[in-house]
Coordinates of N, CA and C in Angstrom, one line a residue:
X1 N 0.6 -1.3 0.0 CA 0.2 -0.1 0.1 C 1.0 1.1 0.1
X2 N 0.6 2.0 -0.8 CA 1.5 3.3 -0.9 C 1.0 4.3 0.3
X3 N 2.0 5.1 0.9 CA 2.0 6.0 1.8 C 0.5 6.9 1.4
X4 N 0.7 7.6 0.2 CA -0.6 8.1 -0.3 C -1.9 7.4 0.3
X5 N -2.4 6.3 0.0 CA -3.3 5.6 -0.2 C -3.5 5.1 1.7
X6 N -2.1 5.2 2.4 CA -2.5 4.8 3.8 C -2.6 6.2 4.4
X7 N -2.3 7.6 4.2 CA -2.8 8.6 4.6 C -4.7 8.8 4.3
X8 N -4.8 8.2 3.3 CA -6.1 8.5 2.9 C -7.1 7.4 3.4
X9 N -6.6 6.3 4.0 CA -7.4 4.9 4.8 C -7.1 5.7 6.0
X10 N -6.1 6.1 6.4 CA -6.0 6.8 8.0 C -7.1 8.2 8.0
X11 N -7.2 9.0 7.2 CA -8.1 10.1 7.4 C -9.4 9.3 7.2
X12 N -10.0 8.7 6.3 CA -11.3 7.8 6.3 C -11.0 7.3 7.7
X13 N -10.5 6.5 8.3 CA -11.0 6.3 9.5 C -11.0 7.2 10.6
X14 N -10.0 8.2 10.9 CA -10.5 8.8 11.7 C -11.9 9.7 11.6
X15 N -11.9 10.2 10.3 CA -13.5 10.6 10.2 C -14.5 9.8 10.6
X16 N -14.4 8.4 10.1 CA -15.3 7.4 10.7 C -15.9 7.2 12.3
X17 N -14.5 7.6 12.9 CA -14.2 7.6 14.3 C -15.0 9.0 15.0
X18 N -14.7 9.5 14.3 CA -15.2 11.3 14.9 C -17.0 11.2 14.6
X19 N -17.1 10.6 13.5 CA -18.7 10.4 13.3 C -19.4 9.8 14.4
X20 N -18.9 8.3 14.1 CA -19.3 7.4 15.1 C -19.4 7.9 16.6
X21 N -18.3 8.3 17.0 CA -18.5 8.8 18.4 C -19.4 10.0 18.6
X22 N -19.8 10.7 18.1 CA -20.6 11.7 17.9 C -22.2 11.0 17.6
X23 N -22.4 10.1 16.9 CA -23.6 9.5 16.7 C -23.8 8.6 17.7
X24 N -23.1 7.8 18.1 CA -23.3 6.5 18.9 C -22.8 6.6 20.4
X25 N -21.9 7.3 20.4 CA -21.2 7.8 21.9 C -20.2 6.3 22.2
X26 N -20.0 6.1 23.5 CA -18.7 5.6 23.9 C -18.8 4.2 23.3
X27 N -19.7 3.4 23.4 CA -20.0 1.9 23.4 C -19.3 1.6 21.6
X28 N -20.0 2.6 20.8 CA -19.6 2.6 19.3 C -18.1 2.7 19.3
X29 N -17.4 3.6 19.7 CA -16.1 4.2 19.8 C -15.5 3.1 20.1
X30 N -15.8 2.5 21.3 CA -15.1 1.4 21.9 C -15.1 0.0 21.3
X31 N -16.2 -0.3 20.3 CA -16.3 -1.3 19.1 C -15.3 -1.0 18.0
X32 N -15.5 0.2 17.8 CA -14.5 0.5 16.6 C -13.1 0.6 16.9
X33 N -12.5 0.8 18.2 CA -11.3 0.7 18.4 C -10.9 -0.7 18.7
X34 N -11.6 -1.7 18.8 CA -11.6 -3.2 19.0 C -11.6 -3.4 17.5
X35 N -11.9 -3.2 16.9 CA -11.8 -3.5 14.9 C -10.6 -2.6 14.5
X36 N -10.2 -1.6 15.1 CA -9.0 -0.9 14.6 C -7.7 -1.7 15.1
X37 N -8.0 -2.4 16.5 CA -6.7 -3.0 16.8 C -7.2 -4.3 17.4
X38 N -7.2 -5.1 16.3 CA -7.7 -6.5 16.8 C -7.0 -7.5 17.5
X39 N -7.3 -8.1 18.0 CA -6.5 -9.5 18.5 C -6.9 -10.8 17.6
X40 N -5.9 -10.9 16.6 CA -5.9 -11.8 15.5 C -4.8 -12.7 15.7
X41 N -4.7 -14.0 15.1 CA -3.6 -15.0 15.1 C -3.4 -15.1 16.6
X42 N -4.3 -15.4 17.2 CA -4.0 -15.4 19.0 C -3.0 -16.5 19.2
X43 N -3.6 -17.7 18.7 CA -2.8 -18.9 19.2 C -1.2 -18.7 18.7
X44 N -0.8 -18.2 17.7 CA 0.4 -17.8 17.4 C 1.6 -17.0 18.0
X45 N 0.4 -15.8 18.1 CA 1.1 -14.9 19.1 C 1.3 -15.0 20.2
X46 N 0.3 -15.9 21.0 CA 0.5 -16.0 22.3 C 1.6 -17.1 22.8
X47 N 1.8 -18.0 21.7 CA 2.9 -19.1 21.6 C 4.2 -18.7 21.6
X48 N 4.4 -17.6 20.3 CA 5.6 -16.9 20.4 C 6.3 -16.1 21.4
X49 N 4.8 -15.4 22.2 CA 5.4 -14.4 23.4 C 6.1 -15.1 24.3
X50 N 5.1 -16.3 24.5 CA 5.8 -17.2 25.5 C 7.3 -18.0 25.5
X51 N 7.4 -18.2 24.1 CA 8.8 -18.9 23.6 C 9.7 -17.8 23.9
X52 N 9.6 -16.4 23.0 CA 10.5 -15.7 23.1 C 10.6 -14.8 24.3
X53 N 10.0 -14.7 25.4 CA 9.8 -13.6 26.3 C 9.8 -12.5 25.7
X54 N 8.7 -12.3 24.7 CA 8.4 -10.9 24.3 C 6.9 -10.7 24.9
X55 N 6.2 -9.3 25.2 CA 5.1 -9.1 25.4 C 4.1 -9.4 24.3
X56 N 3.3 -9.9 24.5 CA 2.1 -10.2 23.6 C 1.5 -8.8 23.0
X57 N 1.3 -7.7 23.7 CA 0.8 -6.7 23.3 C 1.8 -6.1 22.4
X58 N 3.2 -6.1 22.1 CA 3.8 -5.7 21.6 C 4.3 -6.5 20.3
X59 N 4.1 -7.4 20.4 CA 3.8 -8.5 19.1 C 2.6 -7.7 18.2
X60 N 1.4 -7.9 18.8 CA 0.1 -7.4 18.1 C 0.4 -6.2 17.8
X61 N 0.7 -5.1 18.2 CA 1.7 -3.7 18.0 C 2.1 -3.9 16.7
X62 N 3.1 -4.6 16.5 CA 4.0 -4.5 15.5 C 3.4 -5.0 14.3
X63 N 2.5 -6.1 14.5 CA 1.7 -6.9 13.3 C 0.9 -5.5 12.6
X64 N -0.2 -5.3 13.5 CA -1.0 -4.1 13.4 C -0.2 -2.7 12.3
X65 N 0.8 -2.4 12.9 CA 1.6 -1.5 12.1 C 1.9 -1.9 11.1
X66 N 2.7 -3.0 11.3 CA 3.6 -3.4 9.9 C 2.5 -3.4 8.9
X67 N 1.4 -4.4 8.5 CA 0.5 -5.5 8.1 C -0.9 -4.8 8.3
X68 N -1.4 -4.3 9.4 CA -2.6 -4.9 9.4 C -3.0 -6.1 9.6
X69 N -2.1 -7.0 9.9 CA -2.8 -8.8 10.1 C -2.6 -9.4 8.6
X70 N -2.1 -8.4 7.6 CA -2.2 -8.8 6.0 C -0.9 -10.1 5.8
X71 N -1.3 -11.6 6.0 CA -0.1 -12.4 5.6 C 0.5 -12.2 4.3
X72 N -0.1 -11.7 3.3 CA 0.4 -11.4 2.1 C 1.4 -10.0 1.9
X73 N 1.4 -9.3 2.7 CA 1.8 -8.0 2.5 C 3.2 -8.0 2.1
X74 N 3.4 -6.7 1.3 CA 4.8 -6.9 1.0 C 5.0 -5.1 0.6
X75 N 6.0 -4.5 1.0 CA 6.4 -3.4 1.6 C 6.9 -2.9 0.4
X76 N 7.0 -1.6 0.1 CA 7.7 -0.9 -1.0 C 9.2 -1.1 -1.1
X77 N 9.6 -1.6 0.1 CA 11.3 -2.0 0.5 C 11.3 -3.6 0.7
X78 N 10.3 -4.1 0.3 CA 10.5 -5.6 0.3 C 10.5 -6.5 1.1
X79 N 10.0 -5.8 2.3 CA 9.6 -6.7 3.4 C 8.2 -7.4 3.2
X80 N 8.4 -8.6 3.8 CA 7.4 -9.6 3.3 C 6.3 -10.0 4.3
X81 N 5.4 -10.5 4.7 CA 4.7 -11.1 5.3 C 3.8 -10.5 6.4
X82 N 3.2 -11.2 7.1 CA 2.5 -10.3 8.4 C 3.4 -9.5 9.2
X83 N 4.4 -9.8 9.5 CA 5.6 -9.1 10.4 C 6.4 -7.9 9.5
X84 N 6.4 -8.2 8.3 CA 7.1 -7.4 7.2 C 8.5 -7.5 7.6
X85 N 9.2 -8.6 7.4 CA 10.4 -8.9 7.6 C 10.9 -8.8 6.1
X86 N 12.4 -8.4 6.0 CA 13.0 -8.4 4.8 C 13.7 -9.8 4.7
X87 N 14.1 -10.0 3.7 CA 14.6 -11.3 3.0 C 15.7 -11.5 3.5
X88 N 16.8 -10.3 3.7 CA 18.2 -10.3 4.2 C 18.0 -10.7 6.1
X89 N 17.2 -9.9 6.7 CA 16.8 -10.1 8.0 C 16.6 -11.8 8.4
X90 N 15.8 -12.3 7.7 CA 15.3 -13.5 7.6 C 16.2 -14.3 7.6
X91 N 17.1 -14.0 6.4 CA 18.6 -15.2 6.3 C 19.2 -15.1 7.5
X92 N 19.7 -14.0 7.8 CA 20.7 -13.5 9.1 C 20.2 -14.5 10.5
X93 N 18.5 -14.5 10.4 CA 18.0 -14.7 11.7 C 18.0 -16.5 11.8
X94 N 17.9 -17.1 10.6 CA 17.7 -18.4 10.3 C 19.2 -18.9 10.1
X95 N 20.2 -18.1 10.2 CA 21.8 -18.7 10.8 C 22.0 -18.8 12.3
X96 N 21.1 -18.4 13.1 CA 20.6 -18.3 14.6 C 19.7 -19.7 15.0
X97 N 18.8 -19.9 14.1 CA 17.9 -21.1 14.0 C 18.6 -22.5 13.9
X98 N 18.7 -22.4 12.5 CA 19.6 -23.5 11.8 C 18.8 -23.9 10.3
X99 N 17.7 -23.0 10.3 CA 16.7 -23.1 9.1 C 17.0 -23.0 8.3
X100 N 16.8 -23.4 6.9 CA 17.0 -22.9 5.7 C 15.6 -22.8 4.6
X101 N 14.7 -21.9 5.2 CA 13.7 -21.9 4.3 C 13.6 -20.5 3.4
X102 N 13.0 -20.6 2.4 CA 12.7 -19.6 1.3 C 12.2 -18.6 1.6
X103 N 12.7 -17.3 0.7 CA 12.2 -16.1 1.5 C 10.5 -16.0 1.4
X104 N 10.0 -16.8 0.7 CA 8.5 -16.7 0.5 C 8.0 -17.4 1.6
X105 N 8.6 -18.2 2.7 CA 8.0 -18.8 3.7 C 7.5 -17.8 4.6
X106 N 8.0 -16.5 4.5 CA 7.5 -15.2 5.3 C 6.1 -15.2 5.2
X107 N 5.3 -15.5 4.0 CA 4.1 -15.4 3.9 C 3.2 -16.3 5.0
X108 N 4.2 -17.1 5.1 CA 3.3 -18.1 6.0 C 3.2 -17.6 7.6
X109 N 2.1 -17.1 7.8 CA 1.9 -16.6 9.3 C 2.8 -17.6 10.3
X110 N 2.5 -18.8 10.7 CA 3.6 -19.0 11.8 C 4.9 -18.8 11.6
X111 N 5.5 -18.8 10.4 CA 7.1 -18.4 10.1 C 7.3 -17.1 10.1
X112 N 6.5 -16.2 9.9 CA 6.2 -14.7 10.2 C 6.3 -14.4 11.3
X113 N 5.4 -14.9 12.3 CA 5.0 -14.6 13.7 C 6.3 -14.9 14.2
X114 N 6.4 -16.3 13.9 CA 7.8 -16.9 15.0 C 9.0 -16.1 14.6
X115 N 9.6 -15.6 13.4 CA 10.9 -15.0 13.3 C 11.0 -13.7 13.4
X116 N 9.8 -13.0 13.4 CA 9.3 -11.8 13.8 C 9.4 -11.3 15.3
X117 N 8.9 -12.6 16.2 CA 8.9 -12.3 17.6 C 10.4 -12.6 18.0
X118 N 11.0 -13.6 17.0 CA 12.6 -14.0 17.4 C 13.4 -12.9 17.5
X119 N 13.0 -11.9 16.4 CA 14.0 -10.7 16.1 C 13.7 -9.8 17.2
X120 N 12.2 -9.5 17.4 CA 11.9 -8.5 18.8 C 12.4 -9.2 20.0
X121 N 13.0 -10.1 20.2 CA 13.5 -10.7 21.3 C 14.7 -10.5 21.8
X122 N 15.0 -10.6 20.5 CA 16.9 -10.5 20.2 C 17.0 -9.0 20.4
X123 N 16.3 -8.0 19.7 CA 16.4 -6.4 19.9 C 15.9 -6.0 21.4
X124 N 15.1 -6.5 21.7 CA 15.1 -6.1 23.3 C 16.1 -6.7 24.4
X125 N 16.7 -7.6 23.8 CA 17.9 -8.2 25.0 C 19.1 -7.0 24.3
X126 N 19.4 -7.2 23.5 CA 20.3 -6.1 22.7 C 20.3 -4.7 23.4
X127 N 18.9 -4.2 23.1 CA 18.8 -2.4 23.4 C 18.1 -2.4 24.8
X128 N 17.5 -3.5 25.4 CA 16.9 -3.4 26.7 C 15.9 -2.3 26.8
X129 N 15.2 -1.3 25.6 CA 14.4 -0.6 25.5 C 13.7 -0.8 24.6
X130 N 12.1 -1.0 24.9 CA 11.0 -1.3 24.1 C 11.1 -0.2 23.1
X131 N 11.1 1.0 22.8 CA 10.9 2.2 21.8 C 12.4 2.0 20.8
X132 N 13.4 1.8 21.7 CA 14.6 1.5 20.6 C 14.9 0.3 20.0
X133 N 14.2 -0.8 20.5 CA 14.1 -2.3 20.0 C 13.2 -1.7 18.8
X134 N 11.8 -1.4 19.0 CA 11.2 -0.8 17.9 C 11.9 -0.2 16.6
X135 N 12.5 0.7 17.0 CA 13.2 1.7 16.0 C 14.0 0.7 15.1
X136 N 15.0 -0.3 15.6 CA 15.7 -1.2 15.2 C 14.9 -2.2 14.5
X137 N 13.9 -2.6 14.9 CA 12.9 -3.3 14.2 C 12.9 -2.7 12.6
X138 N 12.7 -1.6 13.0 CA 12.2 -0.7 11.3 C 13.4 -0.3 10.8
X139 N 14.5 0.3 11.3 CA 15.7 0.9 10.6 C 17.1 0.2 10.7
X140 N 16.7 -1.0 11.4 CA 17.7 -2.0 11.4 C 18.9 -1.6 12.5
X141 N 19.4 -2.7 13.3 CA 20.4 -2.9 14.5 C 21.7 -1.9 14.1
X142 N 22.4 -1.9 12.8 CA 23.3 -1.2 12.8 C 23.1 0.8 12.6
X143 N 22.0 0.8 12.0 CA 21.7 2.3 12.1 C 21.4 2.6 13.4
X144 N 20.5 1.8 14.5 CA 20.2 2.4 15.6 C 21.5 2.6 16.6
X145 N 22.5 1.4 16.6 CA 23.9 1.3 17.0 C 24.3 2.9 16.8
X146 N 24.2 3.2 15.6 CA 25.0 4.1 15.2 C 24.5 5.4 16.0
X147 N 23.0 5.6 16.1 CA 22.2 6.5 16.8 C 22.6 6.7 18.1
X148 N 22.7 5.4 18.6 CA 23.1 5.6 19.7 C 24.4 5.7 20.3
X149 N 25.4 6.1 19.4 CA 26.9 6.5 19.8 C 26.6 8.1 19.6
X150 N 25.7 8.6 19.1 CA 25.8 10.1 19.1 C 24.6 10.4 20.1
X151 N 25.6 11.7 20.9 CA 25.1 12.7 21.7 C 23.7 13.1 21.5
X152 N 23.9 13.4 20.2 CA 22.6 14.2 19.8 C 21.2 13.5 19.7
X153 N 21.7 12.1 19.8 CA 20.4 11.5 19.6 C 20.2 10.7 20.7
X154 N 21.3 10.1 21.4 CA 21.1 9.6 22.5 C 22.3 10.1 24.1
X155 N 21.6 10.4 25.0 CA 22.4 10.8 26.1 C 23.4 9.8 26.8
X156 N 22.7 8.6 26.8 CA 23.4 7.9 27.8 C 24.1 6.6 26.9
X157 N 24.0 6.7 25.6 CA 24.5 5.5 24.7 C 23.5 4.3 24.6
X158 N 22.7 4.3 25.5 CA 21.7 3.0 25.6 C 20.4 3.3 25.0
X159 N 19.8 4.5 25.0 CA 17.8 4.9 25.0 C 18.3 6.0 23.8
X160 N 17.6 5.8 22.7 CA 17.3 6.8 22.0 C 16.5 8.0 22.7
X161 N 16.9 9.7 22.5 CA 15.8 10.5 22.9 C 15.6 11.4 21.7
X162 N 16.4 11.2 20.6 CA 15.6 11.7 19.5 C 16.1 10.9 18.3
X163 N 15.0 10.6 17.6 CA 15.2 9.4 16.3 C 15.4 10.3 15.0
X164 N 16.4 10.3 14.5 CA 16.7 11.4 13.3 C 16.1 11.1 12.0
X165 N 15.3 9.8 11.7 CA 14.5 10.0 10.5 C 13.2 9.6 10.8
X166 N 12.5 10.4 9.6 CA 11.1 10.7 9.9 C 10.3 9.8 10.1
X167 N 10.3 8.9 9.3 CA 10.0 7.7 8.7 C 10.1 6.6 10.1
X168 N 11.1 6.4 10.9 CA 11.4 5.5 12.0 C 10.7 6.3 13.0
X169 N 10.8 7.5 13.2 CA 10.0 8.3 14.3 C 8.6 7.9 14.7
X170 N 8.1 8.4 13.4 CA 6.7 8.0 13.2 C 6.4 6.7 13.4
X171 N 7.1 5.6 12.6 CA 6.9 4.0 13.2 C 6.9 3.9 14.7
X172 N 7.9 4.4 15.3 CA 8.1 4.3 16.7 C 6.8 4.8 17.3
X173 N 6.5 5.9 17.0 CA 5.1 6.5 17.6 C 3.8 5.8 17.3
X174 N 3.7 5.4 16.1 CA 3.0 4.5 16.0 C 2.6 3.1 16.6
X175 N 3.7 2.7 16.8 CA 3.9 1.2 17.7 C 3.5 1.5 18.5
X176 N 3.9 2.7 19.3 CA 3.8 3.0 20.6 C 2.2 3.4 21.2
X177 N 1.7 3.9 20.2 CA 0.1 4.2 20.6 C -0.3 2.7 20.3
X178 N -0.2 1.9 19.3 CA -0.8 0.7 19.3 C -0.6 0.0 20.5
X179 N 0.7 0.0 20.9 CA 0.6 -0.9 22.0 C 0.0 -0.1 23.4
X180 N -0.3 1.0 23.6 CA -1.3 1.7 24.5 C -2.5 1.3 24.5
X181 N -3.2 0.9 22.9 CA -4.6 0.7 22.8 C -4.7 -0.7 23.0
X182 N -3.5 -1.7 22.8 CA -3.7 -3.1 23.0 C -3.9 -3.1 24.8
X183 N -3.2 -2.8 25.3 CA -3.1 -2.9 26.8 C -4.2 -2.1 27.3
X184 N -4.9 -1.1 26.7 CA -6.1 -0.8 27.4 C -7.2 -1.2 26.8
X185 N -7.3 -2.0 25.8 CA -8.3 -2.7 25.3 C -8.4 -4.2 25.6
X186 N -7.5 -4.7 25.9 CA -7.4 -6.0 25.9 C -6.9 -6.1 27.6
X187 N -6.7 -5.4 28.2 CA -5.9 -5.4 29.3 C -4.6 -6.8 29.3
X188 N -3.7 -6.4 28.6 CA -2.8 -7.3 28.4 C -1.4 -6.8 29.0

């Protein structure tokens, strides 16, 4: 989906939220929020959340932000599947698991959620901060490590205080907002 189309869809969703809130009140708003932040693929998310010790709300938030739960999603940059992983990252992660799967395996929800959650687990362990890990999921570990070395972006070398690219900053904001919604709506 192109950025322009995403913006149009986002505008229409916001307009619908405002109209529904005005017409139907809080109950409709809550129902709409659950439609915007659904719990899907719960068996897989819960399984890999436990296995890799990643909060389920974070997995749901990343999936929702990355693909809207579309297992056939393909980004403009070539990221594939429900968790939008690049084939290069997938290949690198397979050196850790010993698997030798083709890149189109990322269209399988189980594989995508498994490897996406494994990657989140590794990033959380490496960076120790959820937002910094999410930035690395989007921009790459190398870029984030470079940002952490720059005092303009990190006061302590461990946590990003400023994200220097607009698209990654926006991504982290969207995931953070989704995290809060998943916690609020589902008590995760």
